[in-house]
């Protein structure tokens, strides 16, 4: 009887530790580029919704957003007049901001890098000309119309949709990594110089999958 009670006490300690760990995971802040951080539990909730709609693993969606946030720490933020492509994106951006009823001068966009144009918006880092192509689908899936690129839940749906179109819904690690590279580099996804992005996303996805397994009691 003492042995059984001893094992029961150990079991209860393990449950208590797992519960504490799960609580810590849920409450930890999840950084979002050019937007306010949200609790990881909320980010996972949104990613599960996006996954149900797109077939892309929640951990992979979160891996993309975390990678973009990490890059943002180094790249910084820009403004639409200086950093955005003048004909491809600026007019579209002005229209999108008018729809949202916000001043384009106050909205954060990515700074122009040395190799091209900036102007990507919000946590999912869509450029305006890409966002407008996805706008109706994002609205249909997220329920926000017009969809706001800086809204955390909407951005997570946008990431899921683009990753699915890139092939991440195929479910294999190789397809997920390739989709991440296409998210970053488009048709240049297979250039060795961009391998860091795909590797980084998958490393983050592995970390998040481990935490998701704790939250789901696996």
GROMACS .gro file of N, CA, C and O in nm, residues 17-29 40 215:
model
   60
   17UNK      N    1   0.378   1.929  -1.242
   17UNK     CA    2   0.488   1.990  -1.317
   17UNK      C    3   0.448   2.016  -1.461
   17UNK      O    4   0.479   2.122  -1.518
   18UNK      N    5   0.379   1.921  -1.522
   18UNK     CA    6   0.333   1.939  -1.660
   18UNK      C    7   0.233   2.052  -1.671
   18UNK      O    8   0.237   2.131  -1.765
   19UNK      N    9   0.144   2.060  -1.572
   19UNK     CA   10   0.044   2.167  -1.572
   19UNK      C   11   0.111   2.303  -1.560
   19UNK      O   12   0.077   2.398  -1.630
   20UNK      N   13   0.211   2.313  -1.472
   20UNK     CA   14   0.284   2.437  -1.456
   20UNK      C   15   0.356   2.474  -1.584
   20UNK      O   16   0.353   2.588  -1.629
   21UNK      N   17   0.419   2.374  -1.645
   21UNK     CA   18   0.490   2.399  -1.770
   21UNK      C   19   0.394   2.445  -1.878
   21UNK      O   20   0.422   2.539  -1.951
   22UNK      N   21   0.279   2.381  -1.889
   22UNK     CA   22   0.180   2.419  -1.989
   22UNK      C   23   0.133   2.562  -1.966
   22UNK      O   24   0.117   2.639  -2.061
   23UNK      N   25   0.113   2.597  -1.839
   23UNK     CA   26   0.071   2.734  -1.808
   23UNK      C   27   0.177   2.835  -1.846
   23UNK      O   28   0.145   2.943  -1.898
   24UNK      N   29   0.301   2.800  -1.822
   24UNK     CA   30   0.411   2.890  -1.859
   24UNK      C   31   0.420   2.906  -2.010
   24UNK      O   32   0.445   3.017  -2.060
   25UNK      N   33   0.400   2.796  -2.083
   25UNK     CA   34   0.404   2.803  -2.229
   25UNK      C   35   0.292   2.892  -2.281
   25UNK      O   36   0.313   2.977  -2.368
   26UNK      N   37   0.172   2.872  -2.230
   26UNK     CA   38   0.057   2.950  -2.278
   26UNK      C   39   0.074   3.100  -2.254
   26UNK      O   40   0.036   3.182  -2.337
   27UNK      N   41   0.132   3.134  -2.141
   27UNK     CA   42   0.140   3.276  -2.103
   27UNK      C   43   0.262   3.347  -2.159
   27UNK      O   44   0.265   3.471  -2.162
   28UNK      N   45   0.362   3.271  -2.205
   28UNK     CA   46   0.482   3.335  -2.260
   28UNK      C   47   0.446   3.418  -2.382
   28UNK      O   48   0.368   3.377  -2.467
   29UNK      N   49   0.504   3.534  -2.394
   29UNK     CA   50   0.473   3.621  -2.506
   29UNK      C   51   0.534   3.570  -2.636
   29UNK      O   52   0.649   3.525  -2.638
   40UNK      N   53   0.160   3.307  -2.617
   40UNK     CA   54   0.179   3.192  -2.706
   40UNK      C   55   0.051   3.111  -2.718
   40UNK      O   56   0.019   3.060  -2.827
  215UNK      N   57   0.112   2.122  -2.445
  215UNK     CA   58  -0.021   2.180  -2.430
  215UNK      C   59  -0.132   2.080  -2.460
  215UNK      O   60  -0.239   2.084  -2.398
   0.00000   0.00000   0.00000
